[in-house]
Amino acid sequence: MIRRGNTFSSPNVFNVKRRMKAVLLLLMLAPLVIIGRLFYMQTFLHQTFTSKTEKAIYDFIAEDRLRGKILDVNGRPLAESVRTHSLGLNKRYIKDKNKTVDFLSETLEMPKSEILKKWDKSRNFFFLAKKIKPDKYIKLSSVMRTQLGQGMELSPEYERIHPYGNSALDIIGASNSKNFGLSGIEQMFNKELSQDISKKRAKRTRGGDVIYNRTLKEKVDISNIYLTIDEVAQYYVEQALAKAVENVEPEHAIAIVQEPSTGKILAAASYPIKDGQSLAFQFTYEPGSTFKTIAIASALDAGAVRITDSIPMSGRNWEVAKGVIVRDKQHQKDYLSIPEIMQLSSNIGAGKIAVELGPRKLFSYIREFGFGTKTDINFNGESKGSVPPYSTWTQVDTAAHGYGYGIAITPIQLITAYSAIANDGVMMQPHLIDRIEHANGKIEKLSKPVKIRNVIRKETAQTMKKVLQSVVENGSGKRAQIKGYNVAGKTGTAEKLTKEGGYAKRNHVVSFCGMVPVSNPQFTILIILDNPAKYSFGGTAAAPVFKDIAQPLLTLKGIAPDQIDFDFK
């Protein structure tokens, strides 16, 4: 022991004090680290932890917005959205898996094995059912605030429906579950019809239930599209076309009804039905004898022939060029008047008139009638057809174009050309969209009558209407006659090109295009039956379809009979 003055000091005592200080420092260090860490977290990690907290309490639920309607001209809904719900499961909030699966299996009428399969495949959240029916929705919503309903989420969404089934579906088109138009009008006017999928901020309870914030107001900025189509007229057209398909079994069938004074399409049907693929605007074909109307009207208007002329038939075997012979087998006459050429559908007569008019003028009139260019009907995929430049035509080509071969046209082009004749030579812009009704109440009218041009003189058009009337009364179009009404029109039976380049006798297109009543045409109607399995002609297969469509339309619109000698009895 070391003695210093009167005090004795031990090394062990000194060591104890040092250790106590070290322990005290260590005890103070831990709180300092914790305080420092808390300061760092609150100061520098504040935003991160706030976001995590909000995610635990709040969620953003994606919800489909309403899609605009597509309606007929009178406001009948052809395509609209109805509200449905999807059921999602959040596994972390479900208290009793077995009870939940039992309940859902019974309520949704879904096998337990199917539910468990989806359960096992997902990490946490998954959708179990979509487009839930109202009765099932009521049962599910009744347990949402109970312990059994914890972890269940009913998400609102919209389903696209077609109240009239497949009616006009080839025009309307389709949209997908993401509210995006895929074809037809749905695609063309997707911007006007749709809104983006919105996300609503929702609060979650401890049990995982979603509480929507109903104070969040959404701006609805969708529009409704009104077609020029009249659903009742569309029904008559589709019924008549279905009957024709059953009778002659064509590969394709088309029927269109147009209002000649305005250009509006009142009905348009295609077979087979494919959403967004309307053959009325997209189909191309060689028209055959229905095109004789265009060639003869052009020649009359240009003064190349007169209505009183008689055309020699060359022994019914006309050699257009060396080795190229056009034959008429349907008559035994040496001369035909122009009405007779149309009534008997003489290729020799129409071909000779086309040659008399000449390639340059015939080409000019064909273009004036709208062939070789799109009509701008405002439908995706509209074809413009094909009309070769007249500089390439031989005399054989010119003659063939006179009776509808060597050129490709579309149904909408042909009916618009016939409507120009019905409308005293004035061609109107065809319309398929009547108006757009915007969310703010503004109405954008798209079907105002628009005159394109005078194709032929009024006198020529009136003459051609009489000629076409004679075809129905005395020629190949007799089966289009309607008691009490004067009908004008032309049949067509055109052989189709084969892959080898020639024309096939049993592969053909039959058609009829006409107008009624002749005194003041209200409807122009075109029927096309492509390659019928049961061999037929325009007069036997297509003309009766005209009658089946026109008769109910005349009654529907209250059009008075125009036959002077008509007997109501």
Coordinates of C-alpha atoms in Angstrom, one line a residue:
M1 CA 0.0 0.0 0.0
I2 CA 1.3 3.5 -0.8
R3 CA 0.9 6.2 1.7
R4 CA 0.8 9.8 0.7
G5 CA 0.5 12.2 3.6
N6 CA -2.4 11.1 5.8
T7 CA -4.2 9.4 2.8
F8 CA -3.9 5.9 1.6
S9 CA -4.8 5.2 -2.1
S10 CA -5.6 1.8 -3.6
P11 CA -5.2 1.0 -7.4
N12 CA -8.3 -1.1 -7.3
V13 CA -10.5 1.9 -6.3
F14 CA -9.2 4.0 -9.2
N15 CA -10.0 1.2 -11.6
V16 CA -13.6 1.0 -10.4
K17 CA -14.2 4.7 -11.0
R18 CA -12.9 4.4 -14.5
R19 CA -15.2 1.5 -15.2
M20 CA -18.2 3.3 -13.8
K21 CA -17.6 6.2 -16.1
A22 CA -17.2 3.9 -19.1
V23 CA -20.5 2.2 -18.2
L24 CA -22.2 5.5 -17.8
L25 CA -21.0 6.6 -21.2
L26 CA -22.2 3.4 -22.8
L27 CA -25.6 3.8 -21.1
M28 CA -25.8 7.4 -22.5
L29 CA -24.7 6.4 -26.0
A30 CA -27.7 4.2 -26.8
P31 CA -30.3 6.9 -26.2
L32 CA -28.1 9.4 -28.1
V33 CA -28.0 7.0 -31.1
I34 CA -31.8 6.4 -30.9
I35 CA -32.5 10.2 -30.6
G36 CA -30.1 10.8 -33.6
R37 CA -31.8 8.1 -35.6
L38 CA -35.2 9.5 -34.8
F39 CA -34.1 13.0 -35.7
Y40 CA -32.7 11.7 -39.0
M41 CA -35.8 9.8 -39.9
Q42 CA -38.2 12.7 -39.0
T43 CA -36.1 15.2 -40.8
F44 CA -34.7 13.4 -43.8
L45 CA -37.0 10.4 -44.3
H46 CA -40.3 12.2 -43.5
Q47 CA -41.7 12.0 -47.0
T48 CA -40.8 8.3 -47.4
F49 CA -42.6 7.3 -44.2
T50 CA -45.5 9.5 -44.9
S51 CA -46.0 7.8 -48.3
K52 CA -45.8 4.4 -46.6
T53 CA -48.4 5.4 -44.0
E54 CA -50.7 6.7 -46.7
K55 CA -50.3 3.5 -48.7
A56 CA -51.3 1.5 -45.6
I57 CA -54.4 3.7 -45.1
Y58 CA -55.2 4.9 -48.6
D59 CA -55.3 3.3 -52.0
F60 CA -56.0 4.4 -55.5
I61 CA -58.7 2.3 -57.2
A62 CA -58.8 2.2 -61.0
E63 CA -62.3 2.6 -62.2
D64 CA -63.7 2.4 -65.7
R65 CA -65.5 5.5 -66.9
L66 CA -68.7 5.6 -68.8
R67 CA -68.4 5.3 -72.6
G68 CA -70.6 7.3 -74.9
K69 CA -73.6 5.8 -76.7
I70 CA -74.0 4.9 -80.4
L71 CA -77.6 5.5 -81.4
D72 CA -79.8 5.4 -84.5
V73 CA -81.1 8.6 -86.0
N74 CA -84.2 8.5 -83.7
G75 CA -82.2 8.0 -80.5
R76 CA -82.5 4.2 -80.2
P77 CA -79.3 2.9 -78.5
L78 CA -77.4 0.5 -80.7
A79 CA -74.4 0.3 -78.3
E80 CA -74.2 1.5 -74.7
S81 CA -72.4 0.9 -71.5
V82 CA -74.0 -0.6 -68.4
R83 CA -72.4 -0.6 -64.9
T84 CA -71.2 -3.9 -63.5
H85 CA -68.7 -4.9 -60.8
S86 CA -65.7 -7.1 -60.4
L87 CA -64.8 -8.9 -57.2
G88 CA -61.2 -8.8 -56.0
L89 CA -59.7 -10.6 -53.0
N90 CA -56.9 -9.2 -50.8
K91 CA -55.6 -12.3 -49.1
R92 CA -53.8 -10.5 -46.3
Y93 CA -57.1 -9.1 -44.9
I94 CA -59.1 -12.3 -45.1
K95 CA -59.6 -13.8 -41.6
D96 CA -61.0 -17.2 -42.4
K97 CA -60.0 -18.6 -45.8
N98 CA -62.3 -21.7 -45.7
K99 CA -65.5 -19.7 -44.8
T100 CA -64.7 -17.1 -47.4
V101 CA -64.2 -19.7 -50.1
D102 CA -67.4 -21.5 -49.1
F103 CA -69.4 -18.3 -49.3
L104 CA -67.9 -17.2 -52.6
S105 CA -68.4 -20.6 -54.2
E106 CA -72.1 -20.6 -53.2
T107 CA -72.7 -16.9 -54.1
L108 CA -70.9 -16.9 -57.4
E109 CA -71.9 -20.4 -58.3
M110 CA -68.2 -21.2 -58.9
P111 CA -66.4 -24.4 -58.0
K112 CA -64.2 -24.2 -54.9
S113 CA -61.4 -25.7 -56.8
E114 CA -61.4 -22.8 -59.3
I115 CA -61.3 -20.3 -56.5
L116 CA -58.5 -22.1 -54.7
K117 CA -56.5 -22.4 -58.0
K118 CA -56.6 -18.6 -58.4
W119 CA -55.8 -18.1 -54.7
D120 CA -52.7 -20.3 -54.9
K121 CA -51.4 -18.7 -58.0
S122 CA -51.6 -15.1 -56.7
R123 CA -49.2 -13.5 -54.1
N124 CA -51.8 -11.3 -52.5
F125 CA -54.4 -9.5 -54.5
F126 CA -56.3 -11.1 -57.4
F127 CA -59.6 -10.6 -59.3
L128 CA -61.9 -13.6 -58.8
A129 CA -64.9 -12.6 -61.0
K130 CA -65.9 -9.9 -63.5
K131 CA -69.2 -8.6 -64.8
I132 CA -71.1 -9.7 -61.7
K133 CA -74.8 -10.0 -62.2
P134 CA -77.0 -7.7 -60.0
D135 CA -78.4 -10.6 -57.8
K136 CA -74.9 -11.8 -57.0
Y137 CA -73.7 -8.2 -56.4
I138 CA -76.5 -7.7 -53.8
K139 CA -75.4 -10.8 -51.9
L140 CA -71.7 -9.8 -51.9
S141 CA -72.3 -6.2 -50.9
S142 CA -74.4 -7.3 -47.9
V143 CA -71.4 -8.9 -46.2
M144 CA -68.8 -6.2 -47.2
R145 CA -69.0 -4.6 -43.7
T146 CA -68.9 -7.8 -41.8
Q147 CA -65.9 -9.9 -40.8
L148 CA -66.7 -12.4 -43.6
G149 CA -66.4 -9.5 -46.1
Q150 CA -63.0 -8.4 -45.0
G151 CA -60.5 -8.6 -47.9
M152 CA -63.3 -8.5 -50.5
E153 CA -63.3 -5.6 -53.0
L154 CA -66.2 -4.8 -55.4
S155 CA -64.8 -2.6 -58.2
P156 CA -67.2 -0.8 -60.5
E157 CA -66.7 -1.1 -64.2
Y158 CA -68.7 -0.8 -67.4
E159 CA -69.8 -3.5 -69.9
R160 CA -70.6 -2.7 -73.6
I161 CA -74.0 -4.0 -74.6
H162 CA -76.0 -4.0 -77.9
P163 CA -79.7 -3.8 -77.1
Y164 CA -80.6 -4.9 -80.7
G165 CA -78.2 -7.8 -80.8
N166 CA -76.1 -8.0 -83.9
S167 CA -78.1 -5.4 -85.7
A168 CA -75.7 -3.0 -87.6
L169 CA -72.8 -4.5 -85.7
D170 CA -70.7 -4.5 -88.9
I171 CA -71.0 -0.7 -88.8
I172 CA -71.0 -0.1 -85.0
G173 CA -67.8 -2.2 -84.4
A174 CA -66.4 -3.3 -81.1
S175 CA -64.5 -1.9 -78.1
N176 CA -62.5 -3.8 -75.5
S177 CA -62.6 -4.0 -71.7
K178 CA -60.2 -1.1 -71.4
N179 CA -62.7 1.3 -73.0
F180 CA -60.9 1.5 -76.3
G181 CA -62.6 1.2 -79.7
L182 CA -61.3 -1.6 -81.9
S183 CA -63.3 -1.3 -85.1
G184 CA -66.1 0.5 -86.9
I185 CA -67.7 3.6 -85.4
E186 CA -66.3 2.6 -82.0
Q187 CA -62.8 3.0 -83.3
M188 CA -63.4 6.0 -85.6
F189 CA -64.9 8.0 -82.8
N190 CA -63.0 6.6 -79.9
K191 CA -61.9 10.0 -78.8
E192 CA -65.4 11.3 -78.6
L193 CA -66.9 8.2 -77.1
S194 CA -64.3 7.4 -74.4
Q195 CA -62.6 8.8 -71.3
D196 CA -59.4 7.5 -69.8
I197 CA -59.6 5.1 -66.9
S198 CA -59.7 7.2 -63.7
K199 CA -58.2 6.5 -60.3
K200 CA -60.2 7.4 -57.2
R201 CA -58.4 7.9 -53.9
A202 CA -59.9 5.5 -51.4
K203 CA -59.3 4.8 -47.7
R204 CA -58.9 1.3 -46.3
T205 CA -60.2 0.2 -43.0
R206 CA -58.1 -2.1 -40.7
G207 CA -60.0 -5.0 -42.2
G208 CA -59.0 -4.0 -45.8
D209 CA -62.4 -2.6 -46.8
V210 CA -62.4 0.2 -49.3
I211 CA -64.1 3.5 -48.5
Y212 CA -64.5 5.7 -51.6
N213 CA -64.3 9.4 -51.2
R214 CA -67.6 10.4 -52.6
T215 CA -66.7 14.1 -52.4
L216 CA -64.4 13.7 -55.4
K217 CA -66.4 14.9 -58.4
E218 CA -65.5 13.7 -61.9
K219 CA -66.0 15.7 -65.1
V220 CA -67.9 13.7 -67.7
D221 CA -66.7 14.7 -71.1
I222 CA -68.0 11.9 -73.3
S223 CA -70.1 12.3 -76.5
N224 CA -72.9 10.3 -78.0
I225 CA -72.8 9.4 -81.7
Y226 CA -76.0 9.4 -83.7
L227 CA -76.0 7.4 -87.0
T228 CA -78.3 8.2 -90.0
I229 CA -79.4 4.5 -89.7
D230 CA -83.0 4.0 -88.7
E231 CA -83.1 0.8 -86.6
V232 CA -86.6 -0.1 -87.8
A233 CA -85.5 0.2 -91.5
Q234 CA -82.3 -1.7 -90.5
Y235 CA -84.5 -4.5 -89.1
Y236 CA -86.4 -4.9 -92.4
V237 CA -83.2 -4.9 -94.4
E238 CA -81.6 -7.5 -92.2
Q239 CA -84.7 -9.7 -92.3
A240 CA -85.0 -9.5 -96.1
L241 CA -81.2 -10.2 -96.6
A242 CA -81.3 -13.2 -94.2
K243 CA -84.2 -14.6 -96.3
A244 CA -82.2 -14.2 -99.5
V245 CA -79.1 -15.8 -97.9
E246 CA -81.2 -18.8 -96.9
N247 CA -82.7 -19.1 -100.4
V248 CA -79.6 -18.9 -102.6
E249 CA -76.7 -19.3 -100.1
P250 CA -74.2 -16.6 -101.3
E251 CA -70.7 -16.2 -100.0
H252 CA -71.5 -12.5 -99.2
A253 CA -74.6 -10.5 -99.2
I254 CA -75.2 -6.7 -99.1
A255 CA -78.2 -4.4 -98.9
I256 CA -78.3 -0.6 -98.6
V257 CA -81.1 1.9 -98.4
Q258 CA -80.3 5.5 -99.2
E259 CA -82.4 8.7 -99.1
P260 CA -81.6 10.2 -102.6
S261 CA -82.5 13.8 -101.8
T262 CA -80.1 14.0 -98.8
G263 CA -77.6 11.2 -99.3
K264 CA -78.4 9.7 -95.9
I265 CA -77.9 6.0 -95.4
L266 CA -81.1 4.7 -93.7
A267 CA -79.9 1.1 -93.5
A268 CA -76.9 -1.0 -94.5
A269 CA -76.5 -4.7 -93.8
S270 CA -73.8 -7.3 -94.6
Y271 CA -73.5 -11.1 -94.5
P272 CA -71.6 -12.6 -92.9
I273 CA -71.7 -10.1 -90.0
K274 CA -68.3 -9.1 -88.7
D275 CA -67.9 -6.2 -86.3
G276 CA -66.6 -3.1 -88.0
Q277 CA -66.4 -4.7 -91.4
S278 CA -69.3 -3.3 -93.5
L279 CA -69.2 -4.7 -97.0
A280 CA -71.5 -1.9 -98.1
F281 CA -68.4 0.4 -98.1
Q282 CA -65.5 -2.1 -98.4
F283 CA -66.6 -4.7 -100.9
T284 CA -65.4 -4.3 -104.5
Y285 CA -66.8 -6.1 -107.6
E286 CA -67.5 -5.8 -111.3
P287 CA -71.1 -4.6 -111.4
G288 CA -72.2 -6.1 -114.7
S289 CA -75.6 -5.0 -116.1
T290 CA -76.5 -2.5 -113.3
F291 CA -73.7 -0.4 -114.8
K292 CA -75.6 -0.2 -118.1
T293 CA -77.6 2.5 -116.5
I294 CA -74.5 4.6 -116.0
A295 CA -73.2 4.1 -119.6
I296 CA -76.6 4.8 -121.3
A297 CA -77.4 7.8 -119.1
S298 CA -74.0 9.2 -120.0
A299 CA -74.5 8.7 -123.7
L300 CA -78.0 10.3 -123.6
D301 CA -76.7 13.2 -121.6
A302 CA -73.8 13.8 -124.0
G303 CA -76.1 13.5 -127.1
A304 CA -74.2 10.5 -128.5
V305 CA -77.6 8.7 -128.8
R306 CA -81.2 9.7 -128.5
I307 CA -84.0 7.8 -126.6
T308 CA -85.7 7.2 -129.9
D309 CA -82.7 5.5 -131.6
S310 CA -82.7 1.9 -132.5
I311 CA -79.4 0.0 -132.2
P312 CA -78.6 -2.8 -134.7
M313 CA -77.9 -6.1 -133.0
S314 CA -75.5 -7.5 -135.7
G315 CA -77.3 -10.8 -135.8
R316 CA -76.9 -11.0 -132.0
N317 CA -73.2 -11.8 -132.6
W318 CA -71.2 -8.6 -132.6
E319 CA -67.5 -8.8 -133.3
V320 CA -66.1 -5.9 -131.4
A321 CA -62.6 -6.6 -132.5
K322 CA -61.0 -9.5 -134.4
G323 CA -61.8 -12.7 -132.6
V324 CA -63.7 -10.9 -129.8
I325 CA -67.5 -11.5 -130.1
V326 CA -70.3 -10.3 -127.8
R327 CA -73.5 -12.3 -128.0
D328 CA -77.1 -11.7 -127.0
K329 CA -78.9 -15.0 -126.4
Q330 CA -82.0 -13.6 -124.6
H331 CA -83.8 -12.2 -127.7
Q332 CA -84.2 -12.7 -131.4
K333 CA -84.5 -9.1 -132.5
D334 CA -82.4 -7.3 -135.2
Y335 CA -82.9 -3.9 -133.6
L336 CA -83.5 -2.8 -130.1
S337 CA -84.6 0.6 -128.7
I338 CA -82.8 2.0 -125.7
P339 CA -85.6 1.0 -123.3
E340 CA -85.5 -2.5 -124.8
I341 CA -81.7 -2.7 -124.4
M342 CA -82.3 -2.1 -120.7
Q343 CA -85.3 -4.4 -120.4
L344 CA -83.6 -7.3 -122.1
S345 CA -80.2 -6.3 -120.6
S346 CA -78.5 -6.4 -124.0
N347 CA -74.7 -6.4 -123.8
I348 CA -74.5 -5.7 -127.6
G349 CA -76.7 -2.7 -127.2
A350 CA -74.9 -1.2 -124.1
G351 CA -71.5 -2.0 -125.7
K352 CA -72.3 -0.3 -129.0
I353 CA -73.6 2.8 -127.1
A354 CA -70.4 3.0 -125.0
V355 CA -68.3 2.8 -128.2
E356 CA -70.4 5.5 -129.8
L357 CA -69.9 7.8 -126.8
G358 CA -66.1 7.1 -126.9
P359 CA -63.5 6.2 -124.2
R360 CA -62.7 9.8 -123.2
K361 CA -66.3 10.9 -122.6
L362 CA -67.3 7.7 -121.0
F363 CA -64.4 7.8 -118.6
S364 CA -65.3 11.4 -117.8
Y365 CA -68.9 10.5 -117.0
I366 CA -67.9 7.5 -115.0
R367 CA -65.7 9.7 -112.8
E368 CA -68.5 12.3 -112.5
F369 CA -70.8 9.6 -111.2
G370 CA -68.2 9.0 -108.5
F371 CA -66.5 5.8 -109.5
G372 CA -62.8 5.3 -109.0
T373 CA -62.8 7.6 -105.9
K374 CA -63.9 7.3 -102.3
T375 CA -67.3 8.7 -101.5
D376 CA -66.0 9.9 -98.1
I377 CA -68.9 8.2 -96.4
N378 CA -66.7 8.4 -93.2
F379 CA -66.1 4.7 -92.6
N380 CA -62.7 3.1 -92.1
G381 CA -61.6 0.8 -94.9
E382 CA -63.8 2.4 -97.6
S383 CA -62.5 1.2 -101.0
K384 CA -62.3 3.5 -104.0
G385 CA -62.6 0.7 -106.6
S386 CA -60.7 0.8 -109.8
V387 CA -61.3 2.6 -113.1
P388 CA -58.3 2.3 -115.6
P389 CA -57.4 5.6 -117.4
Y390 CA -59.1 5.9 -120.8
S391 CA -55.8 6.2 -122.5
T392 CA -55.2 2.5 -122.0
W393 CA -58.7 1.4 -123.3
T394 CA -59.1 -0.6 -126.4
Q395 CA -62.4 -0.8 -128.3
V396 CA -63.0 -4.0 -126.5
D397 CA -62.4 -2.3 -123.1
T398 CA -64.8 0.6 -124.0
A399 CA -67.6 -1.8 -125.0
A400 CA -67.0 -4.0 -121.8
H401 CA -67.1 -1.0 -119.6
G402 CA -70.5 -0.1 -121.1
Y403 CA -72.0 -3.3 -119.7
G404 CA -70.1 -3.3 -116.4
Y405 CA -66.9 -5.3 -116.9
G406 CA -63.3 -4.3 -116.6
I407 CA -63.9 -1.9 -113.7
A408 CA -64.3 -2.4 -110.0
I409 CA -66.8 -0.4 -107.9
T410 CA -68.2 -0.4 -104.4
P411 CA -71.9 -0.7 -103.3
I412 CA -71.9 2.8 -101.8
Q413 CA -70.6 4.2 -105.1
L414 CA -73.3 2.5 -107.2
I415 CA -76.2 3.4 -104.9
T416 CA -75.0 7.0 -104.7
A417 CA -74.9 7.1 -108.5
Y418 CA -78.4 5.7 -108.8
S419 CA -79.6 8.2 -106.2
A420 CA -78.2 11.0 -108.4
I421 CA -80.5 9.8 -111.2
A422 CA -83.4 9.6 -108.7
N423 CA -82.6 13.1 -107.6
D424 CA -82.9 14.6 -111.1
G425 CA -79.2 14.4 -111.8
V426 CA -77.9 16.0 -108.6
M427 CA -75.4 13.9 -106.6
M428 CA -75.5 14.3 -102.9
Q429 CA -72.8 13.5 -100.4
P430 CA -73.6 10.2 -98.7
H431 CA -73.8 10.3 -94.9
L432 CA -73.6 7.7 -92.2
I433 CA -73.1 9.9 -89.2
D434 CA -76.1 12.1 -88.4
R435 CA -74.8 14.1 -85.4
I436 CA -72.5 14.2 -82.4
E437 CA -74.0 15.2 -79.1
H438 CA -71.3 16.5 -76.8
A439 CA -71.3 16.5 -73.0
N440 CA -71.8 20.3 -72.8
G441 CA -75.0 20.0 -74.8
K442 CA -73.5 21.2 -78.1
I443 CA -74.8 19.3 -81.1
E444 CA -72.6 18.9 -84.1
K445 CA -74.7 18.2 -87.2
L446 CA -72.8 16.1 -89.8
S447 CA -75.6 15.0 -92.2
K448 CA -76.7 18.3 -93.6
P449 CA -77.5 17.8 -97.3
V450 CA -74.4 18.6 -99.3
K451 CA -74.7 18.8 -103.1
I452 CA -71.6 17.4 -104.8
R453 CA -72.4 18.3 -108.4
N454 CA -74.8 17.9 -111.2
V455 CA -73.8 14.7 -112.9
I456 CA -76.4 14.7 -115.7
R457 CA -79.1 17.1 -116.9
K458 CA -82.5 17.0 -115.2
E459 CA -84.1 15.9 -118.5
T460 CA -81.7 13.0 -118.9
A461 CA -82.4 11.9 -115.3
Q462 CA -86.1 12.0 -115.9
T463 CA -85.8 10.0 -119.1
M464 CA -83.6 7.4 -117.4
K465 CA -86.2 7.0 -114.6
K466 CA -88.8 6.1 -117.2
V467 CA -86.4 3.7 -118.9
L468 CA -85.7 2.0 -115.5
Q469 CA -89.4 1.9 -114.7
S470 CA -89.9 0.0 -118.0
V471 CA -87.3 -2.5 -116.9
V472 CA -89.4 -3.3 -113.8
E473 CA -92.7 -3.3 -115.7
N474 CA -91.7 -5.1 -118.8
G475 CA -88.2 -6.5 -118.4
S476 CA -85.9 -8.4 -116.1
G477 CA -86.9 -6.5 -112.9
K478 CA -90.6 -7.6 -112.8
R479 CA -90.2 -9.3 -109.4
A480 CA -89.4 -5.9 -107.9
Q481 CA -92.9 -4.6 -108.6
I482 CA -94.9 -3.3 -105.6
K483 CA -98.7 -2.9 -105.9
G484 CA -99.7 0.8 -105.9
Y485 CA -96.2 2.1 -106.5
N486 CA -94.1 2.8 -109.6
V487 CA -90.7 1.2 -109.2
A488 CA -87.6 1.9 -111.4
G489 CA -84.5 -0.2 -111.4
K490 CA -82.0 -2.5 -113.1
T491 CA -80.9 -6.1 -112.6
G492 CA -77.4 -7.4 -112.8
T493 CA -75.8 -10.8 -113.3
A494 CA -72.0 -10.5 -113.6
E495 CA -69.6 -13.4 -114.1
K496 CA -66.6 -13.3 -111.8
L497 CA -63.0 -13.5 -112.9
T498 CA -61.1 -16.7 -112.1
K499 CA -57.6 -17.0 -110.9
E500 CA -56.6 -18.0 -114.4
G501 CA -57.9 -14.7 -115.8
G502 CA -61.2 -15.8 -117.5
Y503 CA -64.8 -15.5 -116.4
A504 CA -66.5 -18.4 -114.7
K505 CA -70.1 -19.3 -115.7
R506 CA -71.0 -20.6 -112.3
N507 CA -69.2 -18.0 -110.3
H508 CA -71.1 -14.7 -110.4
V509 CA -72.6 -11.7 -108.6
V510 CA -76.3 -11.0 -108.8
S511 CA -77.8 -7.6 -108.0
F512 CA -80.6 -5.2 -108.3
C513 CA -80.6 -1.4 -107.8
G514 CA -83.7 0.6 -107.9
M515 CA -85.8 3.5 -106.6
V516 CA -89.4 4.0 -105.3
P517 CA -91.8 5.8 -105.9
V518 CA -90.6 6.9 -109.3
S519 CA -92.7 10.1 -109.2
N520 CA -90.8 11.3 -106.1
P521 CA -88.1 8.8 -105.1
Q522 CA -87.8 8.4 -101.3
F523 CA -85.6 5.4 -101.3
T524 CA -82.8 4.0 -103.4
I525 CA -82.2 0.4 -102.6
L526 CA -79.3 -1.9 -103.7
I527 CA -79.0 -5.6 -103.2
I528 CA -75.9 -7.7 -104.0
L529 CA -75.6 -11.5 -103.6
D530 CA -72.0 -12.6 -104.2
N531 CA -71.5 -16.1 -105.7
P532 CA -74.7 -17.8 -104.7
A533 CA -74.4 -21.5 -104.3
K534 CA -77.8 -22.0 -105.9
Y535 CA -77.5 -20.6 -109.4
S536 CA -79.7 -17.5 -109.9
F537 CA -80.0 -14.2 -111.6
G538 CA -80.4 -10.6 -110.6
G539 CA -84.1 -10.7 -111.6
T540 CA -84.9 -13.9 -109.8
A541 CA -82.8 -13.5 -106.6
A542 CA -82.1 -9.8 -106.0
A543 CA -85.2 -8.1 -107.3
P544 CA -87.5 -9.8 -104.8
V545 CA -85.3 -8.6 -102.0
F546 CA -85.9 -5.1 -103.2
K547 CA -89.6 -5.6 -102.8
D548 CA -89.2 -7.2 -99.4
I549 CA -87.3 -4.1 -98.2
A550 CA -89.3 -1.4 -100.0
Q551 CA -92.8 -2.5 -99.0
P552 CA -92.5 -2.1 -95.2
L553 CA -90.4 1.1 -95.6
L554 CA -93.1 2.7 -97.7
T555 CA -95.6 1.9 -95.0
L556 CA -93.2 2.9 -92.2
K557 CA -92.7 6.4 -93.7
G558 CA -96.3 6.8 -94.8
I559 CA -95.4 7.3 -98.5
A560 CA -98.6 7.6 -100.6
P561 CA -99.0 5.3 -103.7
D562 CA -98.2 7.0 -107.0
Q563 CA -99.8 4.6 -109.5
I564 CA -102.7 6.6 -111.0
D565 CA -104.7 3.5 -111.9
F566 CA -104.0 1.8 -108.5
D567 CA -107.0 0.0 -107.0
F568 CA -107.0 -0.2 -103.2
K569 CA -109.3 -3.2 -103.3

